[in-house]
Amino acid sequence: MRIISMLAAAAAFVLLTGCRSGRVQDRMYLRAVKIDLDGCGFSFFSEDDEVLDVSGSSVAEAVRSAETILGKEIFTGHTELAVIGDGCDRNELLSMLFSEWRVSPSCIVLYGDESISDPEETVGSVRLRTERGELPCLDLIARMSEIE
C-alpha cells in the first residue's frame, strides 16, 4: 500500500509540475522573435547575445531550420518580445503566437522594424513607457483584442 501511495505521489508531482519528455538542456528558450517577409530572427535566454536569422517560406519552416542549426528544440512558452514586420499578416501571426507557440499573454508585440538585438532593454523600455501612460498596452492579449 505504501509503494502505491509513493507512486501516486510521484505521478502527481510529474503531472502538476508540467514535466514532459525532453530535458532542459535539449531546448533553447526563446526570448524574442522577429518575423518579417524574409524569415525570422531568434534571440534566446543564453549567454550568447547573437540573433539567429533564418530564412524560410513560412514561419514553421524558419523554426525547423533554426532547430536544425541549433540541434535543439525551440521552446516558445517564455517569449517576452515578438516583432512583426511590415507587410506580414498581423492577425495570422498573433493567432499563431497565441495558439501554436503558446507564448505568454504578457509577451510584448511590436509592429515594424524594431531590433531584437537587446530584448531586455526593449521590453524594459516598453513596460516603463506603458506604466507612465506614454504607450498603450502592447502585450499579446491587448494586440489580439485589436483584431476585428
PDB file of C-alpha atoms in Angstrom:
ATOM      1  CA  MET A   1       0.000   0.000   0.000  1.00  0.00           C
ATOM      2  CA  ARG A   2       2.854   2.375   0.855  1.00  0.00           C
ATOM      3  CA  ILE A   3       4.504   1.768  -2.530  1.00  0.00           C
ATOM      4  CA  ILE A   4       1.249   2.586  -4.329  1.00  0.00           C
ATOM      5  CA  SER A   5       0.960   5.835  -2.346  1.00  0.00           C
ATOM      6  CA  MET A   6       4.531   6.776  -3.241  1.00  0.00           C
ATOM      7  CA  LEU A   7       3.945   6.016  -6.930  1.00  0.00           C
ATOM      8  CA  ALA A   8       0.747   8.056  -6.916  1.00  0.00           C
ATOM      9  CA  ALA A   9       2.548  10.979  -5.262  1.00  0.00           C
ATOM     10  CA  ALA A  10       5.384  10.799  -7.806  1.00  0.00           C
ATOM     11  CA  ALA A  11       2.913  10.691 -10.701  1.00  0.00           C
ATOM     12  CA  ALA A  12       1.031  13.681  -9.303  1.00  0.00           C
ATOM     13  CA  PHE A  13       4.299  15.605  -8.923  1.00  0.00           C
ATOM     14  CA  VAL A  14       5.265  14.957 -12.537  1.00  0.00           C
ATOM     15  CA  LEU A  15       1.820  15.911 -13.834  1.00  0.00           C
ATOM     16  CA  LEU A  16       1.491  19.047 -11.720  1.00  0.00           C
ATOM     17  CA  THR A  17       4.964  20.397 -12.470  1.00  0.00           C
ATOM     18  CA  GLY A  18       4.427  20.220 -16.207  1.00  0.00           C
ATOM     19  CA  CYS A  19       7.333  17.837 -16.747  1.00  0.00           C
ATOM     20  CA  ARG A  20       7.262  16.365 -20.202  1.00  0.00           C
ATOM     21  CA  SER A  21       9.640  14.306 -22.176  1.00  0.00           C
ATOM     22  CA  GLY A  22      12.758  16.199 -23.030  1.00  0.00           C
ATOM     23  CA  ARG A  23      15.326  17.755 -20.793  1.00  0.00           C
ATOM     24  CA  VAL A  24      16.005  21.435 -20.181  1.00  0.00           C
ATOM     25  CA  GLN A  25      19.408  21.187 -21.859  1.00  0.00           C
ATOM     26  CA  ASP A  26      17.741  19.792 -25.005  1.00  0.00           C
ATOM     27  CA  ARG A  27      15.836  23.033 -25.581  1.00  0.00           C
ATOM     28  CA  MET A  28      16.596  26.624 -26.471  1.00  0.00           C
ATOM     29  CA  TYR A  29      14.312  29.061 -24.652  1.00  0.00           C
ATOM     30  CA  LEU A  30      13.138  31.804 -26.980  1.00  0.00           C
ATOM     31  CA  ARG A  31      13.345  35.297 -25.515  1.00  0.00           C
ATOM     32  CA  ALA A  32      12.465  37.344 -28.594  1.00  0.00           C
ATOM     33  CA  VAL A  33      11.451  36.735 -32.188  1.00  0.00           C
ATOM     34  CA  LYS A  34      11.288  38.986 -35.203  1.00  0.00           C
ATOM     35  CA  ILE A  35       9.077  37.787 -38.022  1.00  0.00           C
ATOM     36  CA  ASP A  36       9.201  39.520 -41.376  1.00  0.00           C
ATOM     37  CA  LEU A  37       8.709  38.679 -45.028  1.00  0.00           C
ATOM     38  CA  ASP A  38      12.276  37.330 -45.348  1.00  0.00           C
ATOM     39  CA  GLY A  39      12.161  34.932 -42.398  1.00  0.00           C
ATOM     40  CA  CYS A  40      12.689  35.041 -38.659  1.00  0.00           C
ATOM     41  CA  GLY A  41      15.259  36.299 -36.197  1.00  0.00           C
ATOM     42  CA  PHE A  42      15.563  34.445 -32.905  1.00  0.00           C
ATOM     43  CA  SER A  43      17.087  35.650 -29.633  1.00  0.00           C
ATOM     44  CA  PHE A  44      17.379  33.184 -26.759  1.00  0.00           C
ATOM     45  CA  PHE A  45      17.799  33.212 -22.993  1.00  0.00           C
ATOM     46  CA  SER A  46      21.500  32.376 -23.019  1.00  0.00           C
ATOM     47  CA  GLU A  47      24.901  33.918 -22.562  1.00  0.00           C
ATOM     48  CA  ASP A  48      25.184  34.279 -26.336  1.00  0.00           C
ATOM     49  CA  ASP A  49      23.529  37.584 -27.274  1.00  0.00           C
ATOM     50  CA  GLU A  50      23.600  36.999 -31.019  1.00  0.00           C
ATOM     51  CA  VAL A  51      20.407  36.886 -33.040  1.00  0.00           C
ATOM     52  CA  LEU A  52      19.963  33.809 -35.222  1.00  0.00           C
ATOM     53  CA  ASP A  53      18.487  34.928 -38.557  1.00  0.00           C
ATOM     54  CA  VAL A  54      16.848  32.185 -40.619  1.00  0.00           C
ATOM     55  CA  SER A  55      15.090  32.461 -43.970  1.00  0.00           C
ATOM     56  CA  GLY A  56      12.070  30.412 -44.840  1.00  0.00           C
ATOM     57  CA  SER A  57       8.958  30.398 -46.962  1.00  0.00           C
ATOM     58  CA  SER A  58       6.918  30.203 -43.745  1.00  0.00           C
ATOM     59  CA  VAL A  59       7.430  30.747 -40.043  1.00  0.00           C
ATOM     60  CA  ALA A  60       7.177  26.992 -39.429  1.00  0.00           C
ATOM     61  CA  GLU A  61       9.922  26.356 -41.979  1.00  0.00           C
ATOM     62  CA  ALA A  62      12.140  29.007 -40.372  1.00  0.00           C
ATOM     63  CA  VAL A  63      11.630  27.396 -36.966  1.00  0.00           C
ATOM     64  CA  ARG A  64      12.530  23.954 -38.339  1.00  0.00           C
ATOM     65  CA  SER A  65      15.665  25.402 -39.950  1.00  0.00           C
ATOM     66  CA  ALA A  66      16.661  27.134 -36.701  1.00  0.00           C
ATOM     67  CA  GLU A  67      16.150  23.927 -34.715  1.00  0.00           C
ATOM     68  CA  THR A  68      18.329  22.056 -37.211  1.00  0.00           C
ATOM     69  CA  ILE A  69      21.063  24.682 -36.921  1.00  0.00           C
ATOM     70  CA  LEU A  70      20.865  24.707 -33.113  1.00  0.00           C
ATOM     71  CA  GLY A  71      20.445  20.959 -32.720  1.00  0.00           C
ATOM     72  CA  LYS A  72      17.761  21.678 -30.131  1.00  0.00           C
ATOM     73  CA  GLU A  73      14.031  22.225 -29.897  1.00  0.00           C
ATOM     74  CA  ILE A  74      12.903  25.848 -29.565  1.00  0.00           C
ATOM     75  CA  PHE A  75      10.646  26.398 -26.555  1.00  0.00           C
ATOM     76  CA  THR A  76       8.399  29.445 -27.011  1.00  0.00           C
ATOM     77  CA  GLY A  77       6.444  29.491 -23.745  1.00  0.00           C
ATOM     78  CA  HIS A  78       8.608  32.175 -22.099  1.00  0.00           C
ATOM     79  CA  THR A  79       8.917  34.542 -25.059  1.00  0.00           C
ATOM     80  CA  GLU A  80       8.979  38.171 -23.879  1.00  0.00           C
ATOM     81  CA  LEU A  81       9.069  40.056 -27.188  1.00  0.00           C
ATOM     82  CA  ALA A  82       7.671  39.487 -30.666  1.00  0.00           C
ATOM     83  CA  VAL A  83       8.232  41.914 -33.510  1.00  0.00           C
ATOM     84  CA  ILE A  84       6.008  41.544 -36.563  1.00  0.00           C
ATOM     85  CA  GLY A  85       7.449  43.207 -39.626  1.00  0.00           C
ATOM     86  CA  ASP A  86       5.635  45.426 -42.076  1.00  0.00           C
ATOM     87  CA  GLY A  87       3.779  43.564 -44.791  1.00  0.00           C
ATOM     88  CA  CYS A  88       3.124  40.492 -42.624  1.00  0.00           C
ATOM     89  CA  ASP A  89      -0.385  39.266 -41.837  1.00  0.00           C
ATOM     90  CA  ARG A  90      -0.611  40.526 -38.252  1.00  0.00           C
ATOM     91  CA  ASN A  91      -3.848  38.724 -37.418  1.00  0.00           C
ATOM     92  CA  GLU A  92      -2.490  35.382 -38.614  1.00  0.00           C
ATOM     93  CA  LEU A  93       0.783  35.816 -36.714  1.00  0.00           C
ATOM     94  CA  LEU A  94      -0.923  36.938 -33.495  1.00  0.00           C
ATOM     95  CA  SER A  95      -3.124  33.862 -33.686  1.00  0.00           C
ATOM     96  CA  MET A  96      -0.078  31.658 -34.296  1.00  0.00           C
ATOM     97  CA  LEU A  97       1.794  33.182 -31.325  1.00  0.00           C
ATOM     98  CA  PHE A  98      -1.181  32.576 -29.052  1.00  0.00           C
ATOM     99  CA  SER A  99      -2.475  29.201 -30.265  1.00  0.00           C
ATOM    100  CA  GLU A 100       0.501  27.347 -31.692  1.00  0.00           C
ATOM    101  CA  TRP A 101       3.505  28.844 -29.926  1.00  0.00           C
ATOM    102  CA  ARG A 102       1.587  29.483 -26.705  1.00  0.00           C
ATOM    103  CA  VAL A 103       3.684  32.498 -25.790  1.00  0.00           C
ATOM    104  CA  SER A 104       2.913  34.226 -22.529  1.00  0.00           C
ATOM    105  CA  PRO A 105      -0.078  36.591 -22.692  1.00  0.00           C
ATOM    106  CA  SER A 106       2.268  39.278 -21.322  1.00  0.00           C
ATOM    107  CA  CYS A 107       4.605  38.943 -24.328  1.00  0.00           C
ATOM    108  CA  ILE A 108       5.095  42.399 -25.839  1.00  0.00           C
ATOM    109  CA  VAL A 109       4.167  42.569 -29.513  1.00  0.00           C
ATOM    110  CA  LEU A 110       5.594  45.363 -31.636  1.00  0.00           C
ATOM    111  CA  TYR A 111       4.945  46.109 -35.279  1.00  0.00           C
ATOM    112  CA  GLY A 112       7.551  47.388 -37.697  1.00  0.00           C
ATOM    113  CA  ASP A 113      11.317  47.166 -37.907  1.00  0.00           C
ATOM    114  CA  GLU A 114      12.248  47.082 -34.204  1.00  0.00           C
ATOM    115  CA  SER A 115      15.532  45.321 -33.416  1.00  0.00           C
ATOM    116  CA  ILE A 116      15.630  42.297 -31.118  1.00  0.00           C
ATOM    117  CA  SER A 117      19.382  42.523 -30.523  1.00  0.00           C
ATOM    118  CA  ASP A 118      18.757  43.664 -26.920  1.00  0.00           C
ATOM    119  CA  PRO A 119      15.345  42.293 -25.909  1.00  0.00           C
ATOM    120  CA  GLU A 120      15.841  43.038 -22.217  1.00  0.00           C
ATOM    121  CA  GLU A 121      16.280  46.755 -22.925  1.00  0.00           C
ATOM    122  CA  THR A 122      13.382  46.864 -25.396  1.00  0.00           C
ATOM    123  CA  VAL A 123      10.980  45.041 -23.069  1.00  0.00           C
ATOM    124  CA  GLY A 124      12.018  47.171 -20.090  1.00  0.00           C
ATOM    125  CA  SER A 125      11.615  50.392 -22.061  1.00  0.00           C
ATOM    126  CA  VAL A 126       8.176  49.452 -23.403  1.00  0.00           C
ATOM    127  CA  ARG A 127       6.935  48.380 -19.960  1.00  0.00           C
ATOM    128  CA  LEU A 128       8.208  51.580 -18.340  1.00  0.00           C
ATOM    129  CA  ARG A 129       6.634  53.776 -21.024  1.00  0.00           C
ATOM    130  CA  THR A 130       3.360  51.841 -20.689  1.00  0.00           C
ATOM    131  CA  GLU A 131       3.350  52.359 -16.907  1.00  0.00           C
ATOM    132  CA  ARG A 132       3.921  56.094 -17.426  1.00  0.00           C
ATOM    133  CA  GLY A 133       0.994  56.226 -19.847  1.00  0.00           C
ATOM    134  CA  GLU A 134       3.217  57.147 -22.800  1.00  0.00           C
ATOM    135  CA  LEU A 135       2.263  53.959 -24.678  1.00  0.00           C
ATOM    136  CA  PRO A 136      -0.870  51.837 -24.726  1.00  0.00           C
ATOM    137  CA  CYS A 137      -0.639  48.245 -23.510  1.00  0.00           C
ATOM    138  CA  LEU A 138       1.235  46.287 -26.190  1.00  0.00           C
ATOM    139  CA  ASP A 139       1.075  42.757 -24.799  1.00  0.00           C
ATOM    140  CA  LEU A 140      -0.261  39.820 -26.810  1.00  0.00           C
ATOM    141  CA  ILE A 141      -3.732  39.937 -25.285  1.00  0.00           C
ATOM    142  CA  ALA A 142      -4.119  43.668 -25.982  1.00  0.00           C
ATOM    143  CA  ARG A 143      -2.911  43.174 -29.567  1.00  0.00           C
ATOM    144  CA  MET A 144      -5.325  40.288 -30.101  1.00  0.00           C
ATOM    145  CA  SER A 145      -8.196  42.447 -28.854  1.00  0.00           C
ATOM    146  CA  GLU A 146      -7.436  44.809 -31.760  1.00  0.00           C
ATOM    147  CA  ILE A 147      -8.283  42.074 -34.282  1.00  0.00           C
ATOM    148  CA  GLU A 148     -11.579  42.753 -35.989  1.00  0.00           C
TER     149      GLU A 148
END
